[in-house]
Tab-separated table of N, CA, C and O in Angstrom:
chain	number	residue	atom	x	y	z
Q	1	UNK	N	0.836	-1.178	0.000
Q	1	UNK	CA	0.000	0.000	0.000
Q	1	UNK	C	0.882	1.243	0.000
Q	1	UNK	O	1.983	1.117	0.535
Q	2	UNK	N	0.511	2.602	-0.600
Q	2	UNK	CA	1.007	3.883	-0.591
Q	2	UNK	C	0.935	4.637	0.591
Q	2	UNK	O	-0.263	4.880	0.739
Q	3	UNK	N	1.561	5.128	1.491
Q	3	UNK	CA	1.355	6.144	2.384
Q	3	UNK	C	0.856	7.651	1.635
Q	3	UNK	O	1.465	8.367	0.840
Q	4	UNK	N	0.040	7.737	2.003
Q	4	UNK	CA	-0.581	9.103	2.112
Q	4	UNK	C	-0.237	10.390	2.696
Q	4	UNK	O	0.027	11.461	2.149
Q	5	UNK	N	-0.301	10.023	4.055
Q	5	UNK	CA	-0.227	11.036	4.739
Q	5	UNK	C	-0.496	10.531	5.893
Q	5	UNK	O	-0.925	9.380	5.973
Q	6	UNK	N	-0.206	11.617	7.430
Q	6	UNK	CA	-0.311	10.588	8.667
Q	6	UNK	C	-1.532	11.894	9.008
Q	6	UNK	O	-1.463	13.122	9.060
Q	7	UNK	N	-2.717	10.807	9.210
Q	7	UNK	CA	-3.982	11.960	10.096
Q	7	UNK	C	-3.540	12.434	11.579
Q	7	UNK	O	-2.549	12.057	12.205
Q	8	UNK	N	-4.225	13.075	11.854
Q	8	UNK	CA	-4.341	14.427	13.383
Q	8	UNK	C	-4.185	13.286	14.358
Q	8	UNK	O	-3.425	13.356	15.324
Q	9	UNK	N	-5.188	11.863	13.975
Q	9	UNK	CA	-5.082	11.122	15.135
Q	9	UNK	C	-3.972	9.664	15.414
Q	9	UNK	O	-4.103	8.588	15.998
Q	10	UNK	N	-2.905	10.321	14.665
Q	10	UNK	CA	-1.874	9.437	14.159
Q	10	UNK	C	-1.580	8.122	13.636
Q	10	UNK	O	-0.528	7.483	13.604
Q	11	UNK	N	-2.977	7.815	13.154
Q	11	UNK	CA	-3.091	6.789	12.199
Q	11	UNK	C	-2.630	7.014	11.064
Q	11	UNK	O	-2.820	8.218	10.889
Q	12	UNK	N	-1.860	6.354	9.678
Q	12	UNK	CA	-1.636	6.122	8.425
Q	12	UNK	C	-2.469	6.095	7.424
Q	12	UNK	O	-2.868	4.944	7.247
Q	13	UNK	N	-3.077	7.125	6.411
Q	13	UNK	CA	-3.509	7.107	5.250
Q	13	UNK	C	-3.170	6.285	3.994
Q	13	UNK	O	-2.554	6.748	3.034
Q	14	UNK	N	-3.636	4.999	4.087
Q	14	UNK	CA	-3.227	4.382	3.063
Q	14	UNK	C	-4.283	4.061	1.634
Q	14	UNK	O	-5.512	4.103	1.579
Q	15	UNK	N	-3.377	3.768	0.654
Q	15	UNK	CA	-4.572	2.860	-0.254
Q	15	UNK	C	-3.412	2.458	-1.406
Q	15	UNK	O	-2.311	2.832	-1.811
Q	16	UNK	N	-4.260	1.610	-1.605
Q	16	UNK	CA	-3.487	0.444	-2.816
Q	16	UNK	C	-2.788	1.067	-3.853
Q	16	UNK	O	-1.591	0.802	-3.749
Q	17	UNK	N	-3.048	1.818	-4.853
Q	17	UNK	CA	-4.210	2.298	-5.425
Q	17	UNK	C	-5.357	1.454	-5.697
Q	17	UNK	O	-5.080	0.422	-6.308
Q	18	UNK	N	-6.611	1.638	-5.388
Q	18	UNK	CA	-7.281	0.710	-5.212
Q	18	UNK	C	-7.608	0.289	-6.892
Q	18	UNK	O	-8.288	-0.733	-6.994
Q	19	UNK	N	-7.238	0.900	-8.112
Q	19	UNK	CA	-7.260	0.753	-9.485
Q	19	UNK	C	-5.924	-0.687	-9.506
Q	19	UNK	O	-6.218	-1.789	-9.969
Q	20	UNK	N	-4.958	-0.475	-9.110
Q	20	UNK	CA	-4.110	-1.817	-9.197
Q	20	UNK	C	-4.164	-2.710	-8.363
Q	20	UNK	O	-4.269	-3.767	-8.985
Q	21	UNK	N	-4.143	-3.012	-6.561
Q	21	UNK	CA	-4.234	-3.968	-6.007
Q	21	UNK	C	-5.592	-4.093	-5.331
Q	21	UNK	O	-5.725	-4.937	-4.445
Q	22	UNK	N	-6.536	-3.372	-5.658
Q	22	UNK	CA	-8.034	-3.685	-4.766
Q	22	UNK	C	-8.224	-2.931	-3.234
Q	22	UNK	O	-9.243	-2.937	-2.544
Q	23	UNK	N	-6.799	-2.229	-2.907
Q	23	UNK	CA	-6.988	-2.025	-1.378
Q	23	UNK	C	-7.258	-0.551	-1.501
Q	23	UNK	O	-6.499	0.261	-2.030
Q	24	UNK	N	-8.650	-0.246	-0.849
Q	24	UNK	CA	-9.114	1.147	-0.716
Q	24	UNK	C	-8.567	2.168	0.564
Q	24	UNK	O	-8.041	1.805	1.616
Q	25	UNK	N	-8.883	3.619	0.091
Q	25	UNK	CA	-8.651	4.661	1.304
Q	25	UNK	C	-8.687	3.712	2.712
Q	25	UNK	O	-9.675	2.993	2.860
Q	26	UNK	N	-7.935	3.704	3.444
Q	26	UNK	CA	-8.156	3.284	4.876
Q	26	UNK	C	-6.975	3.712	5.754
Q	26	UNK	O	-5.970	4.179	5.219
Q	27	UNK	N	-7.070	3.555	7.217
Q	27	UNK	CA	-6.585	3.883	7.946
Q	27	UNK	C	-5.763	2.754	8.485
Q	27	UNK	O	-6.238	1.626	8.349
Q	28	UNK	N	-4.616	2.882	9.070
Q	28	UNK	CA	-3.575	1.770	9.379
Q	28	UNK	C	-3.109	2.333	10.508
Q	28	UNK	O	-3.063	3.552	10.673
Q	29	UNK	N	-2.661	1.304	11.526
Q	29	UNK	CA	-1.897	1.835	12.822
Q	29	UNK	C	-0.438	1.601	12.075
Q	29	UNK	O	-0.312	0.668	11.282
Q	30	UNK	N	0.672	2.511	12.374
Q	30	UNK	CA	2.090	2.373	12.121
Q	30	UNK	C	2.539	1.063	12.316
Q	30	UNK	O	3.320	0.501	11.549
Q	31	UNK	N	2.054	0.553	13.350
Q	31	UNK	CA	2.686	-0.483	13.872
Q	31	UNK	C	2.507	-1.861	12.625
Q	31	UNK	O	3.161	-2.904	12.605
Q	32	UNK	N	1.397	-1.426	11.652
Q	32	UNK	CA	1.331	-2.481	10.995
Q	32	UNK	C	1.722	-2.420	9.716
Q	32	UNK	O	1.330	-3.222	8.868
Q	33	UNK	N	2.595	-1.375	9.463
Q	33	UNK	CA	3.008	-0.649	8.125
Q	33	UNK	C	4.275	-1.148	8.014
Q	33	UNK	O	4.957	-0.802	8.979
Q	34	UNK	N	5.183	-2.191	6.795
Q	34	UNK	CA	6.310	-2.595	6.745
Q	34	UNK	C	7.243	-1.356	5.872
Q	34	UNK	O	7.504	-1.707	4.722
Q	35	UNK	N	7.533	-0.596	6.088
Q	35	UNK	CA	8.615	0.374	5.273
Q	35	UNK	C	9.563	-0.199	4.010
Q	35	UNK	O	10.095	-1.309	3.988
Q	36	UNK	N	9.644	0.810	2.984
Q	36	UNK	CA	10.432	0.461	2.247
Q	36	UNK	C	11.063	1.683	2.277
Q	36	UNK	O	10.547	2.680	2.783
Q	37	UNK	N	12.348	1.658	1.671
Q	37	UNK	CA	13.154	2.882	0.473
Q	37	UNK	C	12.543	3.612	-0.584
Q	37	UNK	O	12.808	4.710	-1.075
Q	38	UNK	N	11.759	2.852	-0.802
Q	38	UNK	CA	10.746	3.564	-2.011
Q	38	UNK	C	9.803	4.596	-1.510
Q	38	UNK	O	8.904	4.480	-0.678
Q	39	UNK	N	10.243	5.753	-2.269
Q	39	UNK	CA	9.466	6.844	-2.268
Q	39	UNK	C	9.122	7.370	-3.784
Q	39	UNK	O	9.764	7.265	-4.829
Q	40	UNK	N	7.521	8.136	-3.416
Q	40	UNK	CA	7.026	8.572	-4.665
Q	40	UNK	C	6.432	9.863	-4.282
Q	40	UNK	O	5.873	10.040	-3.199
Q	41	UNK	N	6.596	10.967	-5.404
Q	41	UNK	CA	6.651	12.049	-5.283
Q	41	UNK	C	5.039	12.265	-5.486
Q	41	UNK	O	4.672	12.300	-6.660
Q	42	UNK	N	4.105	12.405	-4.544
Q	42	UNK	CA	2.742	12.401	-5.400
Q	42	UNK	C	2.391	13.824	-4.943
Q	42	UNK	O	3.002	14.439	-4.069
Q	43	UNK	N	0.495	14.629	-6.188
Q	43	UNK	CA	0.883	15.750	-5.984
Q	43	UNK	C	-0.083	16.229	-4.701
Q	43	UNK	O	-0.280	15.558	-3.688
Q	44	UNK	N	-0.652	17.589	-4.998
Q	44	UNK	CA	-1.241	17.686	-3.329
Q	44	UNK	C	-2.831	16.805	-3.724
Q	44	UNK	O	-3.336	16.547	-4.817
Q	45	UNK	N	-3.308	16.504	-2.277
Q	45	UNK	CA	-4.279	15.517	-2.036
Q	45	UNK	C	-5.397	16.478	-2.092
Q	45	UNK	O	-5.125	17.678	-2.079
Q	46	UNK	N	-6.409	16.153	-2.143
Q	46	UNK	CA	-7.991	16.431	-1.363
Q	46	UNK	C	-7.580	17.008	0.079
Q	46	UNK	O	-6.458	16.563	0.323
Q	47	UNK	N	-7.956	17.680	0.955
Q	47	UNK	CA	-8.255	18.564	1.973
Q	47	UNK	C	-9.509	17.753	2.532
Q	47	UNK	O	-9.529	17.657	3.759
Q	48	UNK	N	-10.506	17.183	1.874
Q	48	UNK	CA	-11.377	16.478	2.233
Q	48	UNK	C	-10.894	14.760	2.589
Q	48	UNK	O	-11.662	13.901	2.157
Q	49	UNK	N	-9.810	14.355	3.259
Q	49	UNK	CA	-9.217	13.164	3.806
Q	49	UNK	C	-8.675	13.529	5.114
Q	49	UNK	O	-7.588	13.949	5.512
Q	50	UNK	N	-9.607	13.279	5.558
Q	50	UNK	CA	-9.438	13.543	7.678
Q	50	UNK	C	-9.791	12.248	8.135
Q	50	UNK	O	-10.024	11.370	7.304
Q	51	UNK	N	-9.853	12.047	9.200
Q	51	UNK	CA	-10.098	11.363	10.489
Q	51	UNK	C	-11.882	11.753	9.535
Q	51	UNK	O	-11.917	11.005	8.557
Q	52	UNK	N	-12.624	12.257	9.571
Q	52	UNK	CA	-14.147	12.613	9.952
Q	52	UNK	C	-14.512	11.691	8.851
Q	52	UNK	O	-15.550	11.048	9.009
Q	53	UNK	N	-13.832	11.519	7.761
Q	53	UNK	CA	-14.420	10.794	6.349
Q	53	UNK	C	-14.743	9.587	6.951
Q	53	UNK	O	-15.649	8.914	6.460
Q	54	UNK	N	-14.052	9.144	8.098
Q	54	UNK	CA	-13.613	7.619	8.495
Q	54	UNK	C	-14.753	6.973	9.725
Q	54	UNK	O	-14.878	5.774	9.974
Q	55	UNK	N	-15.507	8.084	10.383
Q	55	UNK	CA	-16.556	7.724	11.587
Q	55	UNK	C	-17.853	7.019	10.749
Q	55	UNK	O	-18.333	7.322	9.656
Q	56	UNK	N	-18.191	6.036	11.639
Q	56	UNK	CA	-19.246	5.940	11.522
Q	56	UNK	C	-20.669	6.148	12.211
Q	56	UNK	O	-20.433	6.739	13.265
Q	57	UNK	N	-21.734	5.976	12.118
Q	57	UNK	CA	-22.959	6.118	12.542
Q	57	UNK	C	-23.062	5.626	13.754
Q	57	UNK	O	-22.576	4.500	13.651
Q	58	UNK	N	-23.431	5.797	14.948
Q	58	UNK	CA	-23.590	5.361	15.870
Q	58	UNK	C	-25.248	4.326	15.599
Q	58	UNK	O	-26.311	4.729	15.127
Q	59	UNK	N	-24.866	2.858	16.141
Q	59	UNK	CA	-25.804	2.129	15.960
Q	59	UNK	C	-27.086	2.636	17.162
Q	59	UNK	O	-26.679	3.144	18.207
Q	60	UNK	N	-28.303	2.505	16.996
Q	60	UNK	CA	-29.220	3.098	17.729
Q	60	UNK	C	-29.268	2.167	18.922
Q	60	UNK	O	-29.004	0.967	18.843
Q	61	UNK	N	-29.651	2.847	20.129
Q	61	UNK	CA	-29.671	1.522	20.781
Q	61	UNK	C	-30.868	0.648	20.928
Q	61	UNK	O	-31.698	0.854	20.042
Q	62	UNK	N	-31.353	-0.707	22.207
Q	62	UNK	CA	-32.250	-1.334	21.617
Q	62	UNK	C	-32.452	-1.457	23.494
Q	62	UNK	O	-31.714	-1.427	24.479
Q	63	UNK	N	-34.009	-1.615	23.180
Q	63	UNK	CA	-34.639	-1.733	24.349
Q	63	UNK	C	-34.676	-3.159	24.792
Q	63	UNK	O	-33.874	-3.896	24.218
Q	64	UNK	N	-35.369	-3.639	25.605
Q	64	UNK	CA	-35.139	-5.219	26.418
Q	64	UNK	C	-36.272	-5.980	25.288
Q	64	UNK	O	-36.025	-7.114	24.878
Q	65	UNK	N	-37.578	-5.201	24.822
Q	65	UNK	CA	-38.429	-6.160	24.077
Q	65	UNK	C	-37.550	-5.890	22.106
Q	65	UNK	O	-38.164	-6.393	21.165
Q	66	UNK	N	-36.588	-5.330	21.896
Q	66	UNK	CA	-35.916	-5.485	20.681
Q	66	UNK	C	-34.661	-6.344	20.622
Q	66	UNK	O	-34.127	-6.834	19.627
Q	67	UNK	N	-34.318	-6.420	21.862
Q	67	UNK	CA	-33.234	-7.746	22.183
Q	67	UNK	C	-32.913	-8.886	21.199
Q	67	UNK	O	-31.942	-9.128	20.483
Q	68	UNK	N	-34.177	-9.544	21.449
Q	68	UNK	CA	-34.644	-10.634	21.389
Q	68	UNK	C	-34.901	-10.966	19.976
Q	68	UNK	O	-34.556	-12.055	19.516
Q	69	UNK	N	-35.627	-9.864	19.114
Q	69	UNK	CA	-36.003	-9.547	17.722
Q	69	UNK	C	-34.534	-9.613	16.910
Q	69	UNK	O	-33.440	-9.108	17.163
Q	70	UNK	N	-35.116	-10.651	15.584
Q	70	UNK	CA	-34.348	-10.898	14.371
Q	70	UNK	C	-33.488	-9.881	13.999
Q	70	UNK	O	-34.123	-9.096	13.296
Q	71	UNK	N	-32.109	-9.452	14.169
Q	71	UNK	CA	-31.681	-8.372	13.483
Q	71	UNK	C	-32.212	-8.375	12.025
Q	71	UNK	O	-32.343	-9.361	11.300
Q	72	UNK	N	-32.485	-7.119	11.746
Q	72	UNK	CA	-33.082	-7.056	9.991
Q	72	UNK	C	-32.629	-5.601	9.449
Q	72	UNK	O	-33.139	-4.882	8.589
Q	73	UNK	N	-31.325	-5.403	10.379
Q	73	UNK	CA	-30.507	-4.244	9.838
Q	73	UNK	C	-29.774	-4.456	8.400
Q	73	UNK	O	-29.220	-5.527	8.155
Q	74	UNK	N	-29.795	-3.369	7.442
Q	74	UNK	CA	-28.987	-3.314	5.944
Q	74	UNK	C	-27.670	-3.405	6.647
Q	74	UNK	O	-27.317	-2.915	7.719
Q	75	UNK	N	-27.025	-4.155	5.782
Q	75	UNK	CA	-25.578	-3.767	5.773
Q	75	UNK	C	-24.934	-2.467	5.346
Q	75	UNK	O	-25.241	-1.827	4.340
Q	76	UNK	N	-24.068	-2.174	6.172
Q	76	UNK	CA	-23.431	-0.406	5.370
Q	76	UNK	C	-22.962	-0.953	4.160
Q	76	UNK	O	-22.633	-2.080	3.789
Q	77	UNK	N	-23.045	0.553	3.472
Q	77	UNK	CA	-22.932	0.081	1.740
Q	77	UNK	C	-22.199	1.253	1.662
Q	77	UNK	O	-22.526	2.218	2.353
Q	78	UNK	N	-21.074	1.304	0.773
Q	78	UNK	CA	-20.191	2.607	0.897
Q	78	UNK	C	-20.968	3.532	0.246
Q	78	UNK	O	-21.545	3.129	-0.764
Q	79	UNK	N	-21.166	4.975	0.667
Q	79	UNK	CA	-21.586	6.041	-0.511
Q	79	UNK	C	-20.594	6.503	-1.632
Q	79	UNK	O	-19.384	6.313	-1.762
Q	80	UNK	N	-21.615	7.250	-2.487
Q	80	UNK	CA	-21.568	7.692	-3.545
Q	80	UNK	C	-20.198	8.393	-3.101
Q	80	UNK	O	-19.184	8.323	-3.797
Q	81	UNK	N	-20.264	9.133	-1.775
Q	81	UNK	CA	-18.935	10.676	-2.116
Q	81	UNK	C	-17.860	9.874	-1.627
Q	81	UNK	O	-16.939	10.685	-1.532
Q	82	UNK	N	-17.374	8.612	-1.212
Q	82	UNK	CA	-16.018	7.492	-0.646
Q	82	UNK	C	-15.611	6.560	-2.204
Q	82	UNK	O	-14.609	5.922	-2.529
Q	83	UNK	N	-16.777	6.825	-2.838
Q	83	UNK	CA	-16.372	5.872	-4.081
Q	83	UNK	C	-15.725	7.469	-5.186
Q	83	UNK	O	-14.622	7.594	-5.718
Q	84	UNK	N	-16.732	8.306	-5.196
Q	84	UNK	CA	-15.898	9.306	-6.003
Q	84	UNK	C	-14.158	9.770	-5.627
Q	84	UNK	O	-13.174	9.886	-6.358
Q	85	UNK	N	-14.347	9.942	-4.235
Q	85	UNK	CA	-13.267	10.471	-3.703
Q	85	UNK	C	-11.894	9.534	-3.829
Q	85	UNK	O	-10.748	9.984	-3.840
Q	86	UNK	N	-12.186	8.448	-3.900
Q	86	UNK	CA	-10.940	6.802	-4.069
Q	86	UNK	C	-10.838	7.058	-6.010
Q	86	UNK	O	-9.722	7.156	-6.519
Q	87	UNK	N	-11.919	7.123	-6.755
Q	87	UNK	CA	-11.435	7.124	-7.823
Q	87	UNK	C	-10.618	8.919	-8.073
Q	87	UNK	O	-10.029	9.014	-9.149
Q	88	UNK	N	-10.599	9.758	-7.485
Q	88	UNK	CA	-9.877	10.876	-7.519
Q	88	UNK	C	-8.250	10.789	-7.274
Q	88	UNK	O	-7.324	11.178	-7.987
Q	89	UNK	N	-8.256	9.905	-5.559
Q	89	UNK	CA	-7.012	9.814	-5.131
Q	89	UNK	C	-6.759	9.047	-6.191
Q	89	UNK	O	-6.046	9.629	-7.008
Q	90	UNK	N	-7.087	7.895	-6.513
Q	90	UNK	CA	-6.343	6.512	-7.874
Q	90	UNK	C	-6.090	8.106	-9.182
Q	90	UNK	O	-5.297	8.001	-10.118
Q	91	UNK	N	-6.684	9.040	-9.011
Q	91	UNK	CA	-6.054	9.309	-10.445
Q	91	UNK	C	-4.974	9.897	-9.766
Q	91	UNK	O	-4.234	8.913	-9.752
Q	92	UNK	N	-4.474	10.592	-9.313
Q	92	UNK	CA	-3.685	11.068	-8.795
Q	92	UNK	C	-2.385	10.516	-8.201
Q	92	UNK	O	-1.320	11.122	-8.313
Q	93	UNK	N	-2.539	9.068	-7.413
Q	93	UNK	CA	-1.909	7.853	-7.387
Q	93	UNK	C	-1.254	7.093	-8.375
Q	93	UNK	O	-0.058	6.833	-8.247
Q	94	UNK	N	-1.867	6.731	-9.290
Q	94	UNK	CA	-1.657	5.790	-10.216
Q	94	UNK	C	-0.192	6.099	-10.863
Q	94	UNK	O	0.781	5.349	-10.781
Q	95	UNK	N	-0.252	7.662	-11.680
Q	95	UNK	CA	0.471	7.946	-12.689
Q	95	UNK	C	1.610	8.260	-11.752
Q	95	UNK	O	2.543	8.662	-12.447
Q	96	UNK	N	2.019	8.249	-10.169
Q	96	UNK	CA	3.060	8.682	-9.890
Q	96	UNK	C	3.386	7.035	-9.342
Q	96	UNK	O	4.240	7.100	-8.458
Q	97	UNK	N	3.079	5.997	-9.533
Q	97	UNK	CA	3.390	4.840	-9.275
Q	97	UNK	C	3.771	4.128	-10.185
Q	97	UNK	O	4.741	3.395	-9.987
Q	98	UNK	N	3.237	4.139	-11.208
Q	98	UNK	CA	3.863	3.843	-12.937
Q	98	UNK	C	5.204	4.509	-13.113
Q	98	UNK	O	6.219	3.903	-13.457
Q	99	UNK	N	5.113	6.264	-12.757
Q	99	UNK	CA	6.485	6.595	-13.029
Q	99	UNK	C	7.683	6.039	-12.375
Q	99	UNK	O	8.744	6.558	-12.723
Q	100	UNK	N	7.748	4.935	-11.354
Q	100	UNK	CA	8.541	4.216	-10.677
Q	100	UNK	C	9.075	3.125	-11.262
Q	100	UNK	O	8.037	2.680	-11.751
Q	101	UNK	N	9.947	2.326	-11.593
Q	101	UNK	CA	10.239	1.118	-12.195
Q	101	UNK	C	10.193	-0.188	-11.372
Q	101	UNK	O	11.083	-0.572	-10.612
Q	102	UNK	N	8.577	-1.055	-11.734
Q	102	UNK	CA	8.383	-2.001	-11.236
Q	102	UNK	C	7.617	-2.219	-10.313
Q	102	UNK	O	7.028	-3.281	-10.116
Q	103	UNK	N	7.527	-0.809	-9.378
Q	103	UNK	CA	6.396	-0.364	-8.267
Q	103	UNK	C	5.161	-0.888	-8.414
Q	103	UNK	O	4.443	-0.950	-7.417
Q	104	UNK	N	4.643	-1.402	-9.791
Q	104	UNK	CA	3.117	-1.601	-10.189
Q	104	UNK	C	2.954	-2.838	-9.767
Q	104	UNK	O	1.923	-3.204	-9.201
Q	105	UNK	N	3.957	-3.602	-10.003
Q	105	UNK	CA	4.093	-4.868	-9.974
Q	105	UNK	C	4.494	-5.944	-8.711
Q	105	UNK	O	4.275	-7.137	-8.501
Q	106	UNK	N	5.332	-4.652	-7.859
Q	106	UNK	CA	5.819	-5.019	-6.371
Q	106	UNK	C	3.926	-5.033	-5.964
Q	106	UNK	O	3.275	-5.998	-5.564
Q	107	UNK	N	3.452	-3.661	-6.233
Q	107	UNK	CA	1.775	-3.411	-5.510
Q	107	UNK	C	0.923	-4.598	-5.792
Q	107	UNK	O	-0.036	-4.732	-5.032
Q	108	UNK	N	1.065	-5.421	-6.661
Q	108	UNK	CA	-0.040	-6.553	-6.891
Q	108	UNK	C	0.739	-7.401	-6.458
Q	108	UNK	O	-0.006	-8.256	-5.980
Q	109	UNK	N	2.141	-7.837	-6.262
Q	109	UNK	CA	2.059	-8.927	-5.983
Q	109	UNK	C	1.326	-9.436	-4.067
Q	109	UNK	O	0.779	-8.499	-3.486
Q	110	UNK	N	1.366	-10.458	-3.495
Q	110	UNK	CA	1.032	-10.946	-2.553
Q	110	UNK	C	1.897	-11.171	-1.583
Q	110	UNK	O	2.806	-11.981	-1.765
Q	111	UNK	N	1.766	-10.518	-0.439
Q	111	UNK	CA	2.635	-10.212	0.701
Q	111	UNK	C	2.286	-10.890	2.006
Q	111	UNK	O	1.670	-10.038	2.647
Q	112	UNK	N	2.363	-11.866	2.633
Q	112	UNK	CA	2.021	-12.575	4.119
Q	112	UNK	C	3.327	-12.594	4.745
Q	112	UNK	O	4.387	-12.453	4.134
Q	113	UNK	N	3.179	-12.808	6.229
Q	113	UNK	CA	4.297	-13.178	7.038
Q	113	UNK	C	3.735	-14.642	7.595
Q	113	UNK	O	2.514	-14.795	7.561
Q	114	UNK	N	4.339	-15.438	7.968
Q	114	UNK	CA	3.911	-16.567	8.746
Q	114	UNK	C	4.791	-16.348	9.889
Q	114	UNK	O	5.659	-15.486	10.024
Q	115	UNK	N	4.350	-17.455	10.847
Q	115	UNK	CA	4.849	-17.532	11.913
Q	115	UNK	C	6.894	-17.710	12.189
Q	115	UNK	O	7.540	-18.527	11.532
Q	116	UNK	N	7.470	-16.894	13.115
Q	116	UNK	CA	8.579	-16.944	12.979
Q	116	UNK	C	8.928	-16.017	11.738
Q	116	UNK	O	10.147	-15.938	11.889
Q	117	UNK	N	8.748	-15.548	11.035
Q	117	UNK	CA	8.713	-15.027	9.936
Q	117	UNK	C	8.880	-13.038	10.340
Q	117	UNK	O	7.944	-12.256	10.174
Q	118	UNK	N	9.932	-12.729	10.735
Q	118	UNK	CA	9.626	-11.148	10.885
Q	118	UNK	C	10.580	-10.169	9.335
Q	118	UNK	O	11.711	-10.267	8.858
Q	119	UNK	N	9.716	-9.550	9.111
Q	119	UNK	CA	10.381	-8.374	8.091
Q	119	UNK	C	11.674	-7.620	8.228
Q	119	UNK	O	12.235	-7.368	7.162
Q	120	UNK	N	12.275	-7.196	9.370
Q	120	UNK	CA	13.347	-6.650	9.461
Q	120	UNK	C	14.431	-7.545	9.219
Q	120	UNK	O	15.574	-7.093	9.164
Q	121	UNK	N	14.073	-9.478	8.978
Q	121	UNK	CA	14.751	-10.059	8.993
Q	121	UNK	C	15.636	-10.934	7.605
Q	121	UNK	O	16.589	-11.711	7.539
Q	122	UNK	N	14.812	-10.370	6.751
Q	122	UNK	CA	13.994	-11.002	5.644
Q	122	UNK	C	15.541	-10.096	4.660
Q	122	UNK	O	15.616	-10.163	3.433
């Protein structure tokens, strides 16, 4: 994934580009971010990528006779302005990840650790 930028609440702005490996806008703790040498010069972002894009709805709460009752809640479904806003960052993303040699190709391939297995070691 691309670093973005680090939000107010010191989480990691990441995304795939979600046009080459599938992984959308999201938030990452540092701790789970493996570093490379590779850097890419990308240009300025949206102003509209905070912490606030990222809250969700507080679920309503439920009385003692709704307990009991079938959940028959929708699933969240992303909106319209998280799907525009990911295909904005991907344009903006993309062409400074291509200008890299091979970067496209490091991004799709498939990355796990297994057990015993640490990155600084590798």
């Amino acid at each position: 994934a691309v670093v973005l930028k680090q939000l107010p609440s010191g989480l990691l702005l990441v995304t795939g580009p979600y046009k080459i490996n599938g992984v959308p806008l999201r938030r990452v703790d540092q701790a789970y971010e493996n570093a490379t040498s590779t850097s890419v010069e990308l240009p300025a972002l949206p102003d509209t990528l905070t912490d606030a894009l990222f809250k969700r709805k507080a679920k309503p709460t439920k009385n003692e006779k709704e307990m009991f009752v079938e959940n028959t809640a929708e699933e969240p479904k992303i909106s319209a302005e998280k799907i525009a806003l990911q295909k904005e960052v991907d344009a903006l993303v993309v062409p400074a990840v291509k200008s890299v040699d091979m970067l496209q190709s490091y991004l799709r391939s498939v990355y796990t650790l297994r057990k015993r297995q640490y990155p600084h070691k590798m």
